[in-house]
PDB file of C-alpha atoms in Angstrom:
ATOM      1  CA  MET A   1      16.262  -7.490   5.283  1.00 59.00           C
ATOM      2  CA  ARG A   2      14.781 -10.723   4.077  1.00 77.00           C
ATOM      3  CA  PRO A   3      13.914 -10.849   0.389  1.00 86.00           C
ATOM      4  CA  ALA A   4      10.307 -11.939   0.981  1.00 90.00           C
ATOM      5  CA  ILE A   5       9.292  -8.789   2.884  1.00 91.00           C
ATOM      6  CA  ALA A   6      11.118  -6.685   0.282  1.00 92.00           C
ATOM      7  CA  ILE A   7       9.141  -8.402  -2.467  1.00 95.00           C
ATOM      8  CA  LEU A   8       5.889  -7.769  -0.593  1.00 96.00           C
ATOM      9  CA  PHE A   9       6.748  -4.065  -0.245  1.00 96.00           C
ATOM     10  CA  LEU A  10       7.695  -3.893  -3.926  1.00 96.00           C
ATOM     11  CA  VAL A  11       4.423  -5.546  -4.986  1.00 97.00           C
ATOM     12  CA  GLU A  12       2.439  -3.148  -2.778  1.00 97.00           C
ATOM     13  CA  THR A  13       4.340  -0.130  -4.096  1.00 97.00           C
ATOM     14  CA  CYS A  14       3.724  -1.174  -7.699  1.00 97.00           C
ATOM     15  CA  LEU A  15       0.052  -1.938  -7.031  1.00 97.00           C
ATOM     16  CA  TYR A  16      -0.533   1.567  -5.662  1.00 98.00           C
ATOM     17  CA  ALA A  17       1.451   3.150  -8.505  1.00 98.00           C
ATOM     18  CA  VAL A  18      -0.624   1.270 -11.096  1.00 97.00           C
ATOM     19  CA  ALA A  19      -3.841   2.212  -9.254  1.00 95.00           C
ATOM     20  CA  SER A  20      -2.763   5.856  -9.268  1.00 96.00           C
ATOM     21  CA  LEU A  21      -1.993   5.738 -12.987  1.00 97.00           C
ATOM     22  CA  THR A  22      -5.347   4.057 -13.594  1.00 94.00           C
ATOM     23  CA  HIS A  23      -7.160   6.843 -11.729  1.00 92.00           C
ATOM     24  CA  ALA A  24      -5.154   9.342 -13.777  1.00 94.00           C
ATOM     25  CA  GLY A  25      -6.648   7.764 -16.905  1.00 92.00           C
ATOM     26  CA  LEU A  26      -3.280   6.618 -18.214  1.00 93.00           C
ATOM     27  CA  ILE A  27      -3.948   2.870 -18.041  1.00 91.00           C
ATOM     28  CA  LEU A  28      -7.727   2.505 -18.347  1.00 86.00           C
ATOM     29  CA  GLU A  29     -10.261   5.054 -19.457  1.00 85.00           C
ATOM     30  CA  GLY A  30     -13.401   5.487 -17.400  1.00 82.00           C
ATOM     31  CA  HIS A  31     -11.676   5.079 -14.022  1.00 84.00           C
ATOM     32  CA  GLU A  32     -10.453   8.656 -13.643  1.00 87.00           C
ATOM     33  CA  HIS A  33     -10.666  10.081 -10.135  1.00 89.00           C
ATOM     34  CA  ARG A  34      -8.310  12.875  -9.099  1.00 93.00           C
ATOM     35  CA  GLN A  35      -8.488  12.384  -5.316  1.00 93.00           C
ATOM     36  CA  ALA A  36      -7.900   8.625  -5.589  1.00 92.00           C
ATOM     37  CA  MET A  37      -5.006   9.229  -7.982  1.00 95.00           C
ATOM     38  CA  ILE A  38      -3.303  11.577  -5.515  1.00 96.00           C
ATOM     39  CA  ALA A  39      -3.953   9.357  -2.475  1.00 96.00           C
ATOM     40  CA  GLU A  40      -2.626   6.244  -4.187  1.00 97.00           C
ATOM     41  CA  ALA A  41       0.467   8.090  -5.440  1.00 98.00           C
ATOM     42  CA  VAL A  42       1.225   9.320  -1.903  1.00 98.00           C
ATOM     43  CA  ILE A  43       0.729   5.815  -0.493  1.00 98.00           C
ATOM     44  CA  SER A  44       2.991   4.369  -3.185  1.00 98.00           C
ATOM     45  CA  VAL A  45       5.750   6.800  -2.197  1.00 98.00           C
ATOM     46  CA  ALA A  46       5.265   5.981   1.509  1.00 98.00           C
ATOM     47  CA  LEU A  47       5.596   2.263   0.771  1.00 98.00           C
ATOM     48  CA  LEU A  48       8.690   2.880  -1.337  1.00 97.00           C
ATOM     49  CA  LEU A  49      10.223   4.788   1.576  1.00 96.00           C
ATOM     50  CA  GLY A  50       9.314   1.869   3.851  1.00 95.00           C
ATOM     51  CA  LEU A  51      11.097  -0.487   1.472  1.00 95.00           C
ATOM     52  CA  ILE A  52      14.151   1.755   1.397  1.00 95.00           C
ATOM     53  CA  SER A  53      14.158   1.957   5.199  1.00 93.00           C
ATOM     54  CA  LEU A  54      14.283  -1.834   5.424  1.00 89.00           C
ATOM     55  CA  SER A  55      17.380  -1.936   3.270  1.00 89.00           C
ATOM     56  CA  LEU A  56      19.237   0.581   5.467  1.00 89.00           C
ATOM     57  CA  GLU A  57      19.573  -1.870   8.366  1.00 81.00           C
ATOM     58  CA  ARG A  58      19.155   0.780  11.033  1.00 89.00           C
ATOM     59  CA  PRO A  59      17.602   0.249  14.488  1.00 90.00           C
ATOM     60  CA  TRP A  60      14.466   2.089  13.363  1.00 92.00           C
ATOM     61  CA  ASN A  61      13.956   0.330  10.024  1.00 92.00           C
ATOM     62  CA  ARG A  62      11.243  -2.042  11.266  1.00 91.00           C
ATOM     63  CA  THR A  63       9.372   0.848  12.892  1.00 94.00           C
ATOM     64  CA  ALA A  64       9.572   2.837   9.663  1.00 95.00           C
ATOM     65  CA  ALA A  65       8.300  -0.146   7.658  1.00 95.00           C
ATOM     66  CA  ILE A  66       5.398  -0.696  10.074  1.00 96.00           C
ATOM     67  CA  SER A  67       4.603   3.020   9.901  1.00 97.00           C
ATOM     68  CA  ALA A  68       4.544   2.921   6.094  1.00 97.00           C
ATOM     69  CA  GLN A  69       2.272  -0.142   6.096  1.00 97.00           C
ATOM     70  CA  SER A  70      -0.017   1.416   8.730  1.00 98.00           C
ATOM     71  CA  PHE A  71      -0.257   4.697   6.813  1.00 98.00           C
ATOM     72  CA  ALA A  72      -1.084   2.782   3.638  1.00 98.00           C
ATOM     73  CA  LEU A  73      -3.710   0.687   5.418  1.00 98.00           C
ATOM     74  CA  LEU A  74      -5.359   3.748   6.960  1.00 98.00           C
ATOM     75  CA  GLY A  75      -5.486   5.492   3.594  1.00 97.00           C
ATOM     76  CA  THR A  76      -6.844   2.389   1.905  1.00 97.00           C
ATOM     77  CA  LEU A  77      -9.540   1.966   4.549  1.00 97.00           C
ATOM     78  CA  VAL A  78     -10.560   5.593   3.995  1.00 95.00           C
ATOM     79  CA  GLY A  79     -10.776   4.840   0.276  1.00 92.00           C
ATOM     80  CA  ALA A  80     -12.829   1.700   0.906  1.00 93.00           C
ATOM     81  CA  PHE A  81     -15.141   3.683   3.186  1.00 93.00           C
ATOM     82  CA  THR A  82     -15.692   6.339   0.518  1.00 92.00           C
ATOM     83  CA  ILE A  83     -16.533   3.606  -1.970  1.00 89.00           C
ATOM     84  CA  ALA A  84     -18.974   2.078   0.540  1.00 90.00           C
ATOM     85  CA  VAL A  85     -20.809   5.377   1.070  1.00 93.00           C
ATOM     86  CA  GLY A  86     -21.001   6.114  -2.651  1.00 88.00           C
ATOM     87  CA  VAL A  87     -18.207   8.663  -3.090  1.00 84.00           C
ATOM     88  CA  GLY A  88     -15.680   8.118  -5.846  1.00 77.00           C
ATOM     89  CA  PRO A  89     -15.398   5.263  -8.307  1.00 78.00           C
ATOM     90  CA  GLN A  90     -17.878   2.428  -7.883  1.00 81.00           C
ATOM     91  CA  THR A  91     -16.473  -0.180 -10.247  1.00 85.00           C
ATOM     92  CA  ARG A  92     -15.792  -3.842  -9.652  1.00 89.00           C
ATOM     93  CA  LEU A  93     -12.125  -3.080 -10.311  1.00 89.00           C
ATOM     94  CA  ASP A  94     -12.102  -0.631  -7.388  1.00 90.00           C
ATOM     95  CA  TYR A  95     -13.735  -3.150  -5.054  1.00 92.00           C
ATOM     96  CA  VAL A  96     -11.300  -5.918  -5.961  1.00 94.00           C
ATOM     97  CA  THR A  97      -8.253  -3.644  -5.913  1.00 94.00           C
ATOM     98  CA  HIS A  98      -9.084  -2.304  -2.454  1.00 95.00           C
ATOM     99  CA  ALA A  99      -9.668  -5.814  -1.124  1.00 96.00           C
ATOM    100  CA  VAL A 100      -6.295  -6.981  -2.478  1.00 97.00           C
ATOM    101  CA  MET A 101      -4.576  -3.885  -1.104  1.00 97.00           C
ATOM    102  CA  ILE A 102      -6.036  -4.426   2.368  1.00 98.00           C
ATOM    103  CA  LEU A 103      -5.101  -8.119   2.317  1.00 97.00           C
ATOM    104  CA  LEU A 104      -1.496  -7.367   1.318  1.00 97.00           C
ATOM    105  CA  LEU A 105      -1.108  -4.586   3.879  1.00 98.00           C
ATOM    106  CA  VAL A 106      -2.521  -6.652   6.739  1.00 97.00           C
ATOM    107  CA  THR A 107      -0.222  -9.505   5.712  1.00 96.00           C
ATOM    108  CA  GLY A 108       2.759  -7.158   5.767  1.00 95.00           C
ATOM    109  CA  LEU A 109       1.823  -5.735   9.162  1.00 96.00           C
ATOM    110  CA  ILE A 110       1.401  -9.184  10.673  1.00 95.00           C
ATOM    111  CA  TRP A 111       4.700 -10.293   9.166  1.00 92.00           C
ATOM    112  CA  LEU A 112       6.566  -7.279  10.533  1.00 91.00           C
ATOM    113  CA  ALA A 113       4.897  -7.539  13.952  1.00 90.00           C
ATOM    114  CA  ARG A 114       5.898 -11.199  14.302  1.00 87.00           C
ATOM    115  CA  LYS A 115       9.538 -10.488  13.439  1.00 75.00           C
ATOM    116  CA  ARG A 116      10.518  -8.407  16.463  1.00 67.00           C
ATOM    117  CA  ASN A 117      14.252  -9.131  16.187  1.00 52.00           C
ATOM    118  CA  ALA A 118      14.555  -8.917  12.424  1.00 48.00           C
ATOM    119  CA  PRO A 119      13.091  -6.653   9.754  1.00 46.00           C
ATOM    120  CA  GLY A 120      11.809  -9.447   7.561  1.00 46.00           C
TER     121      GLY A 120
END
C-alpha cells in the first residue's frame, strides 16, 4: 500500500467520524441529527475497513477499498439529496462538508481505478 492512499482513507475516515460526532451534538450544538449521525458512523467504519484491507496486501484489497469508497460515496450522495430536498440539517456546514466528502471520495475512487496493478 502506498502511504498517500492510506492518508486519504485516514482523512476520509476521520472526516466521517467527526461529522457523526457533530450530528450527535458532541462537537457542535445545533447540528444534531440522529439519522445523519448513524449514517456517517457506518460510513466511517466502512472506510476504516477499506483502509485495513489495503494494509493486508491480499489479491482482493483493491476491490475492498473501491467497495468501501463506493459505499461511502453512495451514502454521501443520499445525504446530499436529502439536504437538497429539505430533509435533515440545512446548514452551511452541512453543504460544505458534503461537498468535501464527495470530492475526497471521487478522488479516492479515481486513484484506485487508475492503479490496476497496485493498491495505491
